[in-house]
Amino acid sequence: MSGSSSAHSTQLLPVLSLILGAGLWGTYWWPLHFFTAQGFGGPWLIAITYLLLAAAGSLLAWRRGVHKVRRGDWRSLFWLALFGGWTNVAFMMALFHGQVVIVLLLFYLSPVWAVLLARVFLKEAIGWRGALAVLLAVSGTVLVVVQGNLDLRTAGLVTLFFAVSSGFAFALSNVVLRGASLSSDLIRAVAIWWGCAIIALAFAVNEAWPAAPHWPVLFLPLFAWFWVGFATASTIYGVSRLPIRISAVIMPIEVIVGAVSAWIWANQSMSFIEIAGAALILSASLVQLIRQKAGA
């Protein structure tokens, strides 16, 4: 009994941390729209945000003495920077172009990627539950995309690409996080932040610098260090300490938070068909959870 109680207590903090991260990511769209309305948005907003975070995180790692990285960890850090960087940058780019809930739902095609990645890298059989998870997720996506009136010839295609690729990169970064033997969450976060900054700068060089942003842009460092910083740190702390079957159930809370916040603050509602599509996508996560338990 005591062993079970101890196991539950050790998982409580990572669970709460992951819930906090999901809540912050679910409302992430609001500050992006706020800064855009102040004349400072797009790739430059992403680049400056993550440059502020990466610089502060690197300084903190240096002062704490955790900046030294083992030779064998550099490869993991590279992939973490690449996949984690693309996850965040593509997610923000999708939020700039698309409706909040649609972006969040397209991001959560993770059951599809989990099944396919396990097949490719782990030679794991897909099985009927895996096939069902893929079918549910794809069917839900079709409903959301069609009912959401995404024009796949223009901005809708951009939204679709960024949202889906962000979710795929997130699945890959989770694999790296679970497999890497990095001793410091701070090092993991800093690697992701530098990846975000570099990728965002690659987009920003083709964009003009914002001409005359309004004074509320001065709040950008606070947004970077506290909102984005806490969201990233909370997610890393939770994902790296919880079994994937648990984190896969907690993270979709982000969709609920995003839907409610977008309805309250931006008057973005969902149609019945979009709700049905959302239910199918989230059901795919549940099927994937049952599949993993059955495999265990």
Coordinates of C-alpha atoms in Angstrom, one line a residue:
M1 CA 0.0 0.0 0.0
S2 CA 2.8 2.4 0.9
G3 CA 4.6 1.6 -2.3
S4 CA 1.5 2.5 -4.3
S5 CA 0.9 5.7 -2.4
S6 CA 4.6 6.7 -2.9
A7 CA 4.3 6.0 -6.7
H8 CA 1.1 8.2 -6.8
S9 CA 2.7 11.0 -4.9
T10 CA 5.8 11.0 -7.1
Q11 CA 3.6 11.3 -10.2
L12 CA 1.3 14.1 -8.7
L13 CA 3.8 17.0 -9.4
P14 CA 4.5 16.0 -13.0
V15 CA 0.7 15.6 -13.6
L16 CA 0.0 19.0 -12.1
S17 CA 2.9 20.4 -14.1
L18 CA 1.6 19.0 -17.4
I19 CA -1.9 20.3 -16.6
L20 CA -0.4 23.8 -16.1
G21 CA 1.5 23.5 -19.3
A22 CA -1.6 22.4 -21.2
G23 CA -3.5 25.4 -19.8
L24 CA -0.8 27.9 -20.8
W25 CA -0.6 26.4 -24.3
G26 CA -4.4 26.4 -24.7
T27 CA -4.5 30.1 -24.0
Y28 CA -1.3 30.8 -25.9
W29 CA -3.2 32.4 -28.8
W30 CA -4.4 35.3 -26.7
P31 CA -1.0 37.1 -26.2
L32 CA -0.1 36.3 -29.8
H33 CA -3.2 38.2 -31.0
F34 CA -2.5 40.9 -28.4
F35 CA 1.0 41.7 -29.6
T36 CA -0.1 41.4 -33.3
A37 CA -2.7 44.0 -32.6
Q38 CA 0.0 46.2 -31.2
G39 CA 1.9 46.1 -34.5
F40 CA 4.4 43.4 -33.6
G41 CA 3.5 39.9 -34.8
G42 CA 4.6 37.1 -37.2
P43 CA 8.0 35.5 -37.4
W44 CA 9.7 38.5 -35.7
L45 CA 7.5 38.1 -32.6
I46 CA 8.4 34.4 -32.4
A47 CA 12.1 35.1 -33.0
I48 CA 12.5 37.8 -30.4
T49 CA 10.4 35.9 -27.9
Y50 CA 12.7 32.8 -28.1
L51 CA 15.9 34.8 -28.3
L52 CA 14.9 36.4 -25.0
L53 CA 14.2 33.0 -23.5
A54 CA 17.3 31.3 -24.9
A55 CA 19.6 34.0 -23.7
A56 CA 18.1 34.1 -20.2
G57 CA 18.1 30.3 -20.1
S58 CA 21.7 30.0 -21.2
L59 CA 22.8 32.5 -18.6
L60 CA 20.8 30.6 -15.9
A61 CA 22.4 27.3 -16.9
W62 CA 25.8 28.8 -16.8
R63 CA 25.3 30.3 -13.3
R64 CA 23.9 27.0 -12.0
G65 CA 26.8 25.1 -13.4
V66 CA 24.7 22.8 -15.5
H67 CA 25.9 24.1 -18.9
K68 CA 28.4 21.3 -19.4
V69 CA 27.0 18.6 -21.7
R70 CA 28.3 15.1 -22.0
R71 CA 29.8 14.2 -25.4
G72 CA 27.0 11.6 -26.1
D73 CA 24.2 14.1 -25.3
W74 CA 24.9 16.5 -28.2
R75 CA 23.1 14.4 -30.7
S76 CA 20.0 14.3 -28.5
L77 CA 20.2 18.0 -27.9
F78 CA 20.4 18.6 -31.7
W79 CA 17.3 16.6 -32.4
L80 CA 15.5 18.1 -29.4
A81 CA 16.3 21.6 -30.7
L82 CA 15.1 20.7 -34.2
F83 CA 11.9 18.9 -33.3
G84 CA 11.1 21.0 -30.3
G85 CA 11.9 24.2 -32.2
W86 CA 9.7 23.3 -35.1
T87 CA 6.9 22.3 -32.8
N88 CA 6.7 25.7 -31.2
V89 CA 7.4 27.8 -34.2
A90 CA 4.9 26.0 -36.5
F91 CA 2.3 26.0 -33.7
M92 CA 2.6 29.8 -33.4
M93 CA 2.6 30.3 -37.2
A94 CA -0.6 28.2 -37.4
L95 CA -2.2 30.4 -34.6
F96 CA -1.4 33.5 -36.6
H97 CA -3.2 32.1 -39.7
G98 CA -6.0 29.9 -38.4
Q99 CA -8.9 29.5 -36.0
V100 CA -7.7 28.6 -32.5
V101 CA -9.7 25.3 -32.0
I102 CA -9.0 24.0 -35.5
V103 CA -5.3 24.6 -35.0
L104 CA -5.3 22.8 -31.6
L105 CA -7.3 19.8 -33.0
L106 CA -5.0 19.4 -36.0
F107 CA -2.0 19.6 -33.7
Y108 CA -3.5 16.7 -31.7
L109 CA -3.2 14.1 -34.5
S110 CA -0.5 12.6 -32.2
P111 CA -2.2 9.1 -32.1
V112 CA -1.6 8.8 -35.8
W113 CA 2.0 9.8 -35.5
A114 CA 2.5 7.6 -32.4
V115 CA 1.2 4.5 -34.2
L116 CA 3.3 5.2 -37.4
L117 CA 6.5 6.1 -35.5
A118 CA 6.2 3.0 -33.3
R119 CA 5.9 0.9 -36.5
V120 CA 8.8 2.6 -38.2
F121 CA 11.3 2.9 -35.4
L122 CA 10.3 0.2 -32.9
K123 CA 8.9 -2.3 -35.4
E124 CA 5.8 -2.5 -33.3
A125 CA 2.7 -4.1 -34.9
I126 CA -0.1 -1.7 -35.5
G127 CA -2.9 -4.1 -34.6
W128 CA -6.6 -3.4 -34.8
R129 CA -6.6 -0.8 -32.0
G130 CA -3.8 1.2 -33.7
A131 CA -5.7 1.1 -37.0
L132 CA -8.8 2.3 -35.1
A133 CA -6.9 5.2 -33.6
V134 CA -5.7 6.2 -37.0
L135 CA -9.1 5.9 -38.5
L136 CA -10.8 8.0 -35.8
A137 CA -8.1 10.7 -36.0
V138 CA -8.2 11.0 -39.7
S139 CA -12.0 11.0 -39.8
G140 CA -12.1 13.7 -37.2
T141 CA -9.6 15.7 -39.1
V142 CA -11.7 15.5 -42.3
L143 CA -14.8 16.8 -40.4
V144 CA -12.8 19.6 -38.8
V145 CA -11.1 20.7 -42.0
V146 CA -14.2 20.5 -44.2
Q147 CA -16.6 22.2 -41.7
G148 CA -13.9 24.7 -40.7
N149 CA -14.0 26.0 -44.3
L150 CA -10.2 25.9 -44.7
D151 CA -9.4 27.1 -48.2
L152 CA -6.7 24.7 -49.1
R153 CA -5.5 26.9 -51.9
T154 CA -4.4 29.8 -49.7
A155 CA -4.1 30.5 -46.0
G156 CA -6.0 27.4 -45.1
L157 CA -3.3 25.2 -46.6
V158 CA -0.7 27.2 -44.6
T159 CA -2.7 26.6 -41.4
L160 CA -3.0 22.9 -42.1
F161 CA 0.7 22.5 -42.9
F162 CA 1.9 24.3 -39.8
A163 CA -0.6 22.7 -37.4
V164 CA -0.2 19.1 -38.6
S165 CA 3.6 19.3 -38.9
S166 CA 3.8 20.9 -35.4
G167 CA 2.0 17.9 -33.9
F168 CA 4.2 15.5 -35.8
A169 CA 7.3 17.3 -34.5
F170 CA 5.9 17.2 -31.0
A171 CA 5.5 13.4 -31.2
L172 CA 9.2 13.2 -32.3
S173 CA 10.4 15.5 -29.6
N174 CA 8.5 13.4 -27.0
V175 CA 10.4 10.3 -28.3
V176 CA 13.7 12.2 -27.9
L177 CA 12.7 13.5 -24.4
R178 CA 11.9 10.0 -23.2
G179 CA 14.9 8.4 -24.7
A180 CA 17.6 11.0 -23.9
S181 CA 19.6 10.7 -20.6
L182 CA 20.0 14.4 -20.1
S183 CA 20.4 15.3 -16.5
S184 CA 18.9 18.8 -16.5
D185 CA 15.4 20.0 -17.6
L186 CA 17.0 23.4 -18.0
I187 CA 19.4 22.1 -20.7
R188 CA 16.5 20.5 -22.5
A189 CA 14.5 23.7 -22.4
V190 CA 17.4 25.9 -23.6
A191 CA 18.1 23.5 -26.5
I192 CA 14.4 23.8 -27.6
W193 CA 14.4 27.6 -27.2
W194 CA 17.6 28.0 -29.3
G195 CA 16.0 25.8 -31.9
C196 CA 12.9 28.0 -31.9
A197 CA 14.9 31.2 -32.2
I198 CA 17.0 29.9 -35.1
I199 CA 14.0 28.5 -37.0
A200 CA 12.0 31.6 -36.4
L201 CA 14.8 33.8 -37.6
A202 CA 15.0 31.8 -40.8
F203 CA 11.3 32.8 -41.4
A204 CA 11.8 36.4 -40.2
V205 CA 14.7 37.3 -42.6
N206 CA 12.1 37.4 -45.4
E207 CA 9.8 39.7 -43.4
A208 CA 10.1 43.4 -42.9
W209 CA 10.9 44.6 -39.3
P210 CA 7.7 46.0 -37.7
A211 CA 7.6 49.7 -38.4
A212 CA 6.1 51.3 -35.3
P213 CA 4.9 48.9 -32.7
H214 CA 2.9 50.4 -29.8
W215 CA 4.2 50.7 -26.3
P216 CA 2.5 47.5 -24.9
V217 CA 5.2 45.5 -26.8
L218 CA 7.4 46.4 -23.9
F219 CA 5.6 43.5 -22.1
L220 CA 7.2 41.0 -24.5
P221 CA 10.0 40.0 -22.2
L222 CA 7.5 39.2 -19.5
F223 CA 5.5 37.1 -21.9
A224 CA 8.7 35.3 -23.0
W225 CA 10.1 34.6 -19.6
F226 CA 7.0 33.8 -17.7
W227 CA 4.3 32.6 -20.0
V228 CA 6.3 30.8 -22.7
G229 CA 9.0 29.9 -20.2
F230 CA 6.6 28.3 -17.7
A231 CA 4.7 26.6 -20.5
T232 CA 7.8 25.0 -21.9
A233 CA 9.3 24.1 -18.5
S234 CA 6.0 22.6 -17.2
T235 CA 5.6 20.5 -20.3
I236 CA 9.1 19.2 -20.3
Y237 CA 9.0 18.4 -16.6
G238 CA 5.8 16.5 -17.0
V239 CA 6.5 14.6 -20.3
S240 CA 10.0 13.5 -19.2
R241 CA 8.7 12.0 -15.9
L242 CA 5.3 10.5 -16.9
P243 CA 4.6 7.4 -19.0
I244 CA 3.5 8.4 -22.5
R245 CA 0.1 6.7 -21.9
I246 CA -0.6 9.3 -19.1
S247 CA 0.8 12.4 -20.8
A248 CA -1.2 11.5 -23.9
V249 CA -4.4 11.8 -21.9
I250 CA -3.5 15.0 -20.0
M251 CA -2.3 17.1 -22.9
P252 CA -5.6 17.2 -24.8
I253 CA -6.9 19.4 -21.9
E254 CA -5.2 22.1 -24.0
V255 CA -8.0 21.7 -26.6
I256 CA -10.7 22.2 -24.0
V257 CA -9.0 25.3 -22.5
G258 CA -8.4 26.7 -26.0
A259 CA -12.0 26.1 -27.1
V260 CA -13.4 27.8 -24.0
S261 CA -11.0 30.7 -24.0
A262 CA -11.6 31.3 -27.7
W263 CA -15.3 31.2 -27.2
I264 CA -15.2 33.7 -24.3
W265 CA -12.5 36.1 -25.5
A266 CA -12.7 35.9 -29.3
N267 CA -16.3 34.8 -29.9
Q268 CA -15.1 31.7 -31.8
S269 CA -17.7 28.9 -31.5
M270 CA -17.7 25.4 -32.9
S271 CA -20.4 23.9 -35.1
F272 CA -21.9 20.5 -34.3
I273 CA -19.9 18.8 -37.0
E274 CA -16.7 20.4 -35.7
I275 CA -17.5 19.1 -32.2
A276 CA -18.1 15.7 -33.7
G277 CA -14.7 15.9 -35.4
A278 CA -13.1 17.0 -32.1
A279 CA -14.7 14.0 -30.3
L280 CA -13.3 11.6 -32.9
I281 CA -9.8 13.1 -32.6
L282 CA -9.8 13.0 -28.8
S283 CA -11.3 9.5 -28.9
A284 CA -8.3 8.4 -31.0
S285 CA -6.1 9.5 -28.0
L286 CA -8.2 7.3 -25.7
V287 CA -8.0 4.3 -28.0
Q288 CA -4.2 4.8 -28.2
L289 CA -4.1 4.8 -24.4
I290 CA -6.1 1.6 -24.2
R291 CA -3.8 0.1 -26.8
Q292 CA -0.7 0.9 -24.9
K293 CA -2.1 -0.6 -21.7
A294 CA -3.1 -3.7 -23.5
G295 CA 0.4 -4.0 -24.9
A296 CA 1.9 -3.5 -21.4

